[in-house]
Amino acid sequence: MSQAAATAADTQTPDETSGATDLFSKFDPLIAEREALMATGVRDPFAIVMDEVKSPTLAVIKGKETILLGTYNYMGMTFDPDVIAAGKKALDEFGAGTTGSRVLNGTYQGHKEVEDALKEFYGTDHAMVFSTGYQANLGIISTLAGKGDYVILDADSHASIYDACFLGNAEIVRFRHNSVEDLDKRLGRLPVDAQKLVVLEGVYSMLGDIAPLPEMVAAIRKHKNCMILVDEAHGMGFFGPNGRGVYEEQGVEKDIDFVVGTFSKSVGTVGGFCVSNHPKFDVMRLVCRPYVFTASLPPSVVATAATSIRKLMHAQDKRAHLWENSRRLHGGLKAMGFKLGTDTPQSAIIAVILNDQTQAVAIWQALLELGLYVNMARPPATPTGTFLLRCSLCAEHSSDQVTQILGMFEEAGKATGAIV
């Protein structure tokens, strides 16, 4: 081979070399599926850009005013005047960022204030704030459960929970979704003396169903060396008398060792946290890698979070209106003939189950063109073979908006054959 030919061969990409593969080749089926979908002329459900956000419930997408029904902004705190004012004040006084981790130069007055707000909100002795909700699960679970320990989790657990198990190198034991019997059986098969962390979620984000926590706690407490962590990402703000989550609503607060949550849902900003009453909990600040080796949240973010959390303590009217919205939307969609993820409204999430991806994308696009944004979800985020539209209600949705939403679903459902 000549030098010129050799140089040309060296500069060829793997795709230009017949039969060659590279690290991206494993994604070829997904790439082909997406390209085939886009070739039909539909909008990309996972690439929507909001050009303007007017309120917790309204945005402008490609020049069209659109009702937001897929944002997790459950309590509508993103535009609360007090929350915004707190963020602006912190930005002026402390600057744009911390440029450091919490254990070095990244702990400002606001970080302590938001942790104090969390302790007051949850009635706990300890609170630890992370830069995201994902990192909260990743850090707490991977640090608590390491090699030789067991993490017992619901098969439908969030990706952050699974990833935490891999980072901590714990043994993973799955039980069938929300099955108390299977949880009990699998715990009974584990070594009695082994340390075990059972991870549950108050609200499961895809179908919007809630966990039967009292029955699960009773099953867990039959076994030795078990601690319980509940992820209340989708329950904080509107479940329970104080808005603490499903575990408060169901009366098992004293039985839960750790509660993990996020600021990116009901709190209306970004960040994650864990609260606990365990007397040794503060050692986590020294041994939790996703906490130690990550830059802390900007001052403006923790200021907005602290203000929002304190206001959520007194948000009973908002909680009541959100539940009213959930009951109306669930009942209306069910009456139209849509298949829903739960028989009754269990949370602020209402999942509309479709036959396949083609139908899911078609009705998603029809709704968007009518002026309604919802989330389209597919595997692996959903169980195998499940395609759905996920509706996330907000306490700021007016009764008139819920009526509009129902009308849009009826029109889009009939146009796409999802309902008759």
Coordinates of C-alpha atoms in Angstrom, one line a residue:
M1 CA 0.0 0.0 0.0
S2 CA 1.3 3.4 -0.9
Q3 CA 1.9 6.1 1.7
A4 CA -1.0 8.1 0.3
A5 CA -3.3 5.1 0.3
A6 CA -2.3 4.3 3.9
T7 CA -3.0 7.9 5.0
A8 CA -6.4 7.8 3.4
A9 CA -7.3 4.5 5.1
D10 CA -6.2 5.9 8.4
T11 CA -8.5 8.9 8.1
Q12 CA -11.6 6.8 7.3
T13 CA -14.3 6.8 9.9
P14 CA -15.7 3.4 11.1
D15 CA -18.9 4.1 9.2
E16 CA -16.9 4.5 6.0
T17 CA -15.2 1.1 6.5
S18 CA -17.4 -1.7 5.4
G19 CA -18.6 -3.8 8.4
A20 CA -16.7 -1.7 11.0
T21 CA -18.2 -0.9 14.3
D22 CA -17.4 1.5 17.1
L23 CA -18.7 2.3 20.6
F24 CA -21.9 3.9 19.1
S25 CA -22.9 0.8 17.2
K26 CA -24.9 -0.6 20.1
F27 CA -27.3 2.3 19.6
D28 CA -27.9 1.6 15.9
P29 CA -31.4 0.1 16.4
L30 CA -32.6 3.1 18.4
I31 CA -31.1 5.5 15.9
A32 CA -32.9 3.6 13.0
E33 CA -36.2 3.6 15.0
R34 CA -35.9 7.4 15.6
E35 CA -35.0 8.2 12.0
A36 CA -38.0 6.1 10.8
L37 CA -40.3 7.9 13.1
M38 CA -39.0 11.4 12.1
A39 CA -39.4 10.4 8.4
T40 CA -43.2 10.2 8.9
G41 CA -43.2 14.0 9.5
V42 CA -44.0 14.1 13.2
R43 CA -42.3 16.5 15.7
D44 CA -39.7 15.0 18.0
P45 CA -41.4 14.4 21.4
F46 CA -38.0 14.7 23.1
A47 CA -36.7 17.9 21.6
I48 CA -39.4 20.5 22.4
V49 CA -38.1 24.0 23.0
M50 CA -40.2 26.5 25.1
D51 CA -39.5 29.9 23.5
E52 CA -41.2 31.7 26.4
V53 CA -42.6 30.6 29.7
K54 CA -45.4 32.9 30.9
S55 CA -46.5 31.1 34.1
P56 CA -46.5 27.7 35.7
T57 CA -49.2 26.6 33.3
L58 CA -48.6 28.5 30.1
A59 CA -45.7 28.7 27.6
V60 CA -45.1 29.6 24.0
I61 CA -43.9 26.8 21.7
K62 CA -43.1 27.7 18.1
G63 CA -45.2 30.9 18.4
K64 CA -48.3 29.1 19.8
E65 CA -49.5 29.7 23.4
T66 CA -49.6 26.3 25.0
I67 CA -51.0 24.9 28.2
L68 CA -48.3 23.0 30.2
L69 CA -49.4 19.6 31.4
G70 CA -46.0 17.9 31.6
T71 CA -43.7 19.9 33.8
Y72 CA -43.8 18.4 37.4
N73 CA -44.5 21.9 38.6
Y74 CA -47.0 20.5 41.0
M75 CA -47.4 23.4 43.3
G76 CA -46.7 26.1 40.8
M77 CA -43.9 27.7 42.8
T78 CA -41.7 28.6 39.8
F79 CA -43.3 32.1 39.4
D80 CA -44.1 32.7 43.1
P81 CA -43.2 36.4 43.7
D82 CA -41.5 35.7 47.1
V83 CA -39.5 32.8 45.6
I84 CA -38.3 35.0 42.7
A85 CA -37.4 37.9 44.9
A86 CA -35.3 35.6 47.2
G87 CA -33.4 34.4 44.2
K88 CA -32.7 37.9 42.9
K89 CA -31.5 39.1 46.3
A90 CA -29.1 36.1 46.7
L91 CA -27.8 36.6 43.2
D92 CA -27.0 40.3 44.0
E93 CA -25.4 39.5 47.4
F94 CA -23.5 36.3 46.8
G95 CA -22.9 36.1 43.0
A96 CA -23.7 33.6 40.4
G97 CA -22.1 30.4 41.8
T98 CA -19.9 28.9 44.5
T99 CA -17.2 27.2 42.3
G100 CA -16.7 24.6 45.0
S101 CA -18.0 21.5 46.8
R102 CA -19.9 21.7 50.1
V103 CA -16.9 20.3 52.0
L104 CA -14.5 22.9 50.6
N105 CA -15.5 26.5 49.7
G106 CA -19.1 25.6 48.5
T107 CA -21.1 26.1 51.7
Y108 CA -22.7 29.5 51.9
Q109 CA -25.2 30.9 54.4
G110 CA -28.0 29.9 52.0
H111 CA -27.1 26.2 52.0
K112 CA -27.5 26.1 55.8
E113 CA -30.8 28.0 55.5
V114 CA -32.3 25.6 53.0
E115 CA -31.2 22.6 55.2
D116 CA -32.8 24.3 58.2
A117 CA -36.0 24.8 56.1
L118 CA -36.0 21.1 55.3
K119 CA -35.5 20.1 58.9
E120 CA -38.5 22.3 59.9
F121 CA -40.6 21.1 57.0
Y122 CA -40.0 17.4 57.7
G123 CA -39.6 17.6 61.5
T124 CA -36.2 15.8 61.4
D125 CA -32.8 16.3 63.1
H126 CA -30.7 16.2 59.9
A127 CA -30.9 17.4 56.3
M128 CA -28.4 17.2 53.5
V129 CA -28.7 19.0 50.2
F130 CA -27.3 17.8 46.9
S131 CA -27.0 19.5 43.6
T132 CA -29.7 17.4 42.0
G133 CA -32.3 14.9 43.0
Y134 CA -30.6 12.2 41.0
Q135 CA -27.4 12.8 43.0
A136 CA -29.3 12.6 46.2
N137 CA -30.4 9.0 45.5
L138 CA -27.0 8.2 43.9
G139 CA -25.1 9.5 46.9
I140 CA -27.2 8.3 49.8
I141 CA -27.9 4.8 48.6
S142 CA -24.4 4.1 47.2
T143 CA -22.8 5.3 50.5
L144 CA -25.2 3.4 52.8
A145 CA -25.1 0.1 50.9
G146 CA -21.8 -1.2 49.6
K147 CA -20.2 -4.5 48.8
G148 CA -21.7 -7.3 50.8
D149 CA -24.8 -5.3 51.6
Y150 CA -28.2 -5.6 49.9
V151 CA -30.5 -3.1 48.3
I152 CA -34.1 -4.3 47.9
L153 CA -36.0 -2.2 45.5
D154 CA -39.3 -2.1 43.5
A155 CA -38.8 -3.4 39.9
D156 CA -40.2 0.0 38.7
S157 CA -37.7 2.1 40.7
H158 CA -36.3 5.2 39.1
A159 CA -33.0 5.1 37.2
S160 CA -31.2 7.0 39.9
I161 CA -32.0 4.3 42.4
Y162 CA -30.6 1.5 40.1
D163 CA -27.5 3.6 39.3
A164 CA -26.9 4.1 43.0
C165 CA -26.8 0.4 43.5
F166 CA -24.2 0.0 40.8
L167 CA -22.0 2.8 42.2
G168 CA -22.1 1.3 45.7
N169 CA -21.6 -2.2 44.4
A170 CA -24.4 -3.6 46.6
E171 CA -26.3 -6.7 45.7
I172 CA -29.6 -5.8 44.0
V173 CA -32.8 -7.6 44.9
R174 CA -35.9 -6.6 42.9
F175 CA -39.5 -7.4 43.9
R176 CA -42.6 -7.1 41.8
H177 CA -44.0 -3.6 41.6
N178 CA -46.0 -2.7 44.7
S179 CA -46.2 -6.4 45.8
V180 CA -46.0 -6.7 49.6
E181 CA -46.0 -10.5 49.3
D182 CA -43.0 -10.6 46.9
L183 CA -41.1 -8.0 49.1
D184 CA -41.6 -10.2 52.1
K185 CA -40.6 -13.4 50.3
R186 CA -37.4 -11.9 48.9
L187 CA -36.3 -10.5 52.2
G188 CA -36.9 -13.9 53.7
R189 CA -34.4 -15.4 51.3
L190 CA -31.5 -13.1 52.2
P191 CA -28.8 -13.8 54.9
V192 CA -30.3 -12.9 58.3
D193 CA -27.1 -11.1 59.4
A194 CA -26.5 -9.1 56.2
Q195 CA -27.3 -5.4 56.2
K196 CA -30.2 -4.4 54.0
L197 CA -31.6 -1.2 52.7
V198 CA -35.2 -1.3 51.3
V199 CA -35.8 1.5 48.8
L200 CA -39.4 2.5 48.1
E201 CA -41.1 5.4 46.3
G202 CA -44.1 7.2 47.5
V203 CA -45.4 8.0 44.0
Y204 CA -44.2 6.1 40.9
S205 CA -43.6 8.7 38.2
M206 CA -44.7 6.8 35.1
L207 CA -48.2 5.6 36.1
G208 CA -48.8 8.0 39.0
D209 CA -49.6 5.1 41.4
I210 CA -48.6 5.2 45.1
A211 CA -47.0 2.5 47.3
P212 CA -48.9 0.7 50.0
L213 CA -46.3 1.9 52.6
P214 CA -48.0 0.6 55.8
E215 CA -48.2 -2.9 54.5
M216 CA -44.7 -2.8 53.2
V217 CA -43.3 -1.4 56.4
A218 CA -45.0 -4.2 58.3
A219 CA -43.5 -6.8 56.0
I220 CA -40.0 -5.3 56.3
R221 CA -40.0 -5.1 60.1
K222 CA -40.5 -8.9 60.2
H223 CA -36.8 -9.2 59.1
K224 CA -33.6 -8.3 60.8
N225 CA -31.1 -5.6 59.8
C226 CA -33.3 -3.6 57.5
M227 CA -33.4 0.1 57.0
I228 CA -36.0 1.9 54.9
L229 CA -35.6 4.8 52.5
V230 CA -38.6 6.4 50.8
D231 CA -38.2 8.6 47.7
E232 CA -40.8 11.3 47.9
A233 CA -39.8 13.2 44.7
H234 CA -43.3 13.1 43.4
G235 CA -45.1 13.2 46.7
M236 CA -43.6 16.2 48.5
G237 CA -45.8 19.3 48.6
F238 CA -49.3 17.9 48.3
F239 CA -49.5 14.5 50.2
G240 CA -50.1 14.6 53.9
P241 CA -51.3 17.4 56.3
N242 CA -47.9 19.1 56.1
G243 CA -47.1 18.2 52.5
R244 CA -44.3 15.8 53.4
G245 CA -45.3 13.0 51.1
V246 CA -47.1 9.7 50.9
Y247 CA -45.3 8.4 54.0
E248 CA -46.9 11.1 56.0
E249 CA -50.3 10.7 54.4
Q250 CA -50.2 7.0 55.2
G251 CA -49.0 7.4 58.8
V252 CA -45.6 5.7 58.7
E253 CA -43.3 8.7 59.5
K254 CA -41.8 7.0 62.6
D255 CA -40.9 3.9 60.6
I256 CA -38.9 5.5 57.8
D257 CA -35.2 5.9 58.3
F258 CA -34.4 8.2 55.3
V259 CA -36.5 10.4 53.0
V260 CA -35.0 11.5 49.7
G261 CA -36.6 14.3 47.6
T262 CA -36.0 16.9 45.0
F263 CA -36.4 20.6 44.5
S264 CA -37.2 20.2 40.8
K265 CA -40.8 19.2 41.3
S266 CA -43.1 20.9 43.9
V267 CA -40.4 23.2 45.2
G268 CA -40.0 24.6 41.7
T269 CA -36.2 25.0 41.3
V270 CA -33.4 22.4 41.2
G271 CA -31.5 20.3 43.7
G272 CA -32.0 17.2 45.9
F273 CA -31.9 16.3 49.5
C274 CA -32.1 13.6 52.2
V275 CA -33.6 14.0 55.7
S276 CA -33.2 11.6 58.6
N277 CA -33.2 11.3 62.4
H278 CA -30.4 8.8 62.5
P279 CA -27.8 10.1 65.1
K280 CA -24.8 9.3 62.9
F281 CA -26.3 10.8 59.7
D282 CA -23.9 13.8 59.5
V283 CA -20.9 11.5 58.8
M284 CA -22.4 11.2 55.3
R285 CA -21.0 14.7 54.5
L286 CA -17.5 13.2 54.7
V287 CA -18.0 9.8 53.0
C288 CA -20.6 10.4 50.3
R289 CA -18.8 10.8 46.9
P290 CA -21.6 12.5 44.9
Y291 CA -21.8 15.1 47.7
V292 CA -18.0 15.6 48.4
F293 CA -16.9 15.8 44.7
T294 CA -19.7 17.9 43.2
A295 CA -19.9 21.7 43.1
S296 CA -22.7 23.0 45.4
L297 CA -25.8 24.7 44.2
P298 CA -25.7 28.5 43.3
P299 CA -26.8 30.9 46.1
S300 CA -29.8 32.0 44.1
V301 CA -31.0 28.4 43.8
V302 CA -30.8 27.6 47.5
A303 CA -32.5 30.9 48.3
T304 CA -35.4 30.1 46.1
A305 CA -35.7 26.6 47.5
A306 CA -35.6 27.7 51.1
T307 CA -38.4 30.3 50.5
S308 CA -40.5 27.8 48.5
I309 CA -40.2 25.1 51.2
R310 CA -41.3 27.5 53.9
K311 CA -44.3 28.6 51.9
L312 CA -45.2 24.9 51.1
M313 CA -45.7 24.4 54.9
H314 CA -48.8 26.6 54.6
A315 CA -50.1 25.6 51.2
Q316 CA -53.3 23.7 52.3
D317 CA -55.5 25.6 49.8
K318 CA -53.1 24.8 46.9
R319 CA -53.0 21.1 47.9
A320 CA -56.8 20.9 47.9
H321 CA -57.1 22.6 44.5
L322 CA -54.5 20.2 43.0
W323 CA -56.5 17.2 44.2
E324 CA -59.6 18.7 42.7
N325 CA -57.8 19.1 39.4
S326 CA -56.6 15.5 39.6
R327 CA -60.0 14.1 40.2
R328 CA -61.6 16.1 37.4
L329 CA -59.0 15.2 34.8
H330 CA -58.9 11.6 35.7
G331 CA -62.7 11.3 35.8
G332 CA -63.1 13.1 32.5
L333 CA -60.5 11.1 30.6
K334 CA -61.9 7.8 32.0
A335 CA -65.4 8.8 30.9
M336 CA -64.2 9.5 27.4
G337 CA -62.9 5.9 27.1
F338 CA -59.1 6.5 27.6
K339 CA -57.2 3.7 29.3
L340 CA -55.5 5.2 32.4
G341 CA -52.6 4.0 34.5
T342 CA -54.7 3.9 37.7
D343 CA -58.3 3.1 38.3
T344 CA -58.7 6.1 40.6
P345 CA -56.8 9.4 40.8
Q346 CA -53.9 8.6 43.1
S347 CA -51.6 11.6 42.6
A348 CA -51.0 14.6 40.4
I349 CA -49.7 12.3 37.6
I350 CA -52.3 10.8 35.2
A351 CA -51.0 8.4 32.6
V352 CA -52.9 7.8 29.4
I353 CA -52.0 4.3 28.1
L354 CA -51.8 4.0 24.3
N355 CA -51.6 0.9 22.0
D356 CA -48.1 1.5 20.5
Q357 CA -45.5 4.2 19.8
T358 CA -47.2 5.3 16.5
Q359 CA -50.5 6.0 18.3
A360 CA -48.7 7.7 21.2
V361 CA -46.8 10.0 19.0
A362 CA -49.8 10.8 16.9
I363 CA -52.0 11.9 19.8
W364 CA -49.1 13.7 21.4
Q365 CA -48.6 15.7 18.3
A366 CA -52.3 16.3 17.9
L367 CA -52.5 17.7 21.4
L368 CA -49.4 19.9 20.8
E369 CA -51.0 21.4 17.7
L370 CA -54.2 22.1 19.7
G371 CA -52.1 23.9 22.3
L372 CA -51.4 21.3 25.0
Y373 CA -48.0 20.0 26.0
V374 CA -47.8 16.6 27.7
N375 CA -44.9 14.1 28.1
M376 CA -44.7 11.1 25.9
A377 CA -43.0 8.2 27.5
R378 CA -41.7 4.9 26.1
P379 CA -39.4 2.0 27.2
P380 CA -37.0 1.9 28.9
A381 CA -38.5 4.7 31.0
T382 CA -41.8 2.7 31.0
P383 CA -42.3 -1.1 31.5
T384 CA -41.6 -3.2 28.3
G385 CA -44.2 -2.6 25.6
T386 CA -45.9 0.4 27.4
F387 CA -46.3 3.7 25.6
L388 CA -48.1 6.5 27.3
L389 CA -48.8 10.2 27.7
R390 CA -48.0 11.4 31.2
C391 CA -50.0 14.4 32.5
S392 CA -48.6 16.3 35.4
L393 CA -51.2 18.6 37.0
C394 CA -50.4 21.8 38.7
A395 CA -52.1 23.6 41.6
E396 CA -52.1 26.7 39.4
H397 CA -54.2 25.1 36.6
S398 CA -57.5 26.8 36.7
S399 CA -60.8 25.0 36.5
D400 CA -61.3 26.5 33.0
Q401 CA -57.9 25.2 31.9
V402 CA -58.9 21.7 33.1
T403 CA -62.0 22.0 31.0
Q404 CA -59.9 23.1 28.0
I405 CA -57.6 20.2 28.5
L406 CA -60.4 17.7 28.5
G407 CA -61.8 19.2 25.3
M408 CA -58.4 18.9 23.6
F409 CA -58.0 15.3 24.7
E410 CA -61.4 14.4 23.3
E411 CA -60.6 16.1 19.9
A412 CA -57.1 14.6 19.6
G413 CA -58.3 11.1 20.8
K414 CA -61.1 10.9 18.2
A415 CA -58.9 12.3 15.4
T416 CA -56.2 9.6 16.1
G417 CA -58.6 6.7 16.8
A418 CA -57.5 6.4 20.4
I419 CA -61.1 6.8 21.5
V420 CA -64.4 6.6 19.5

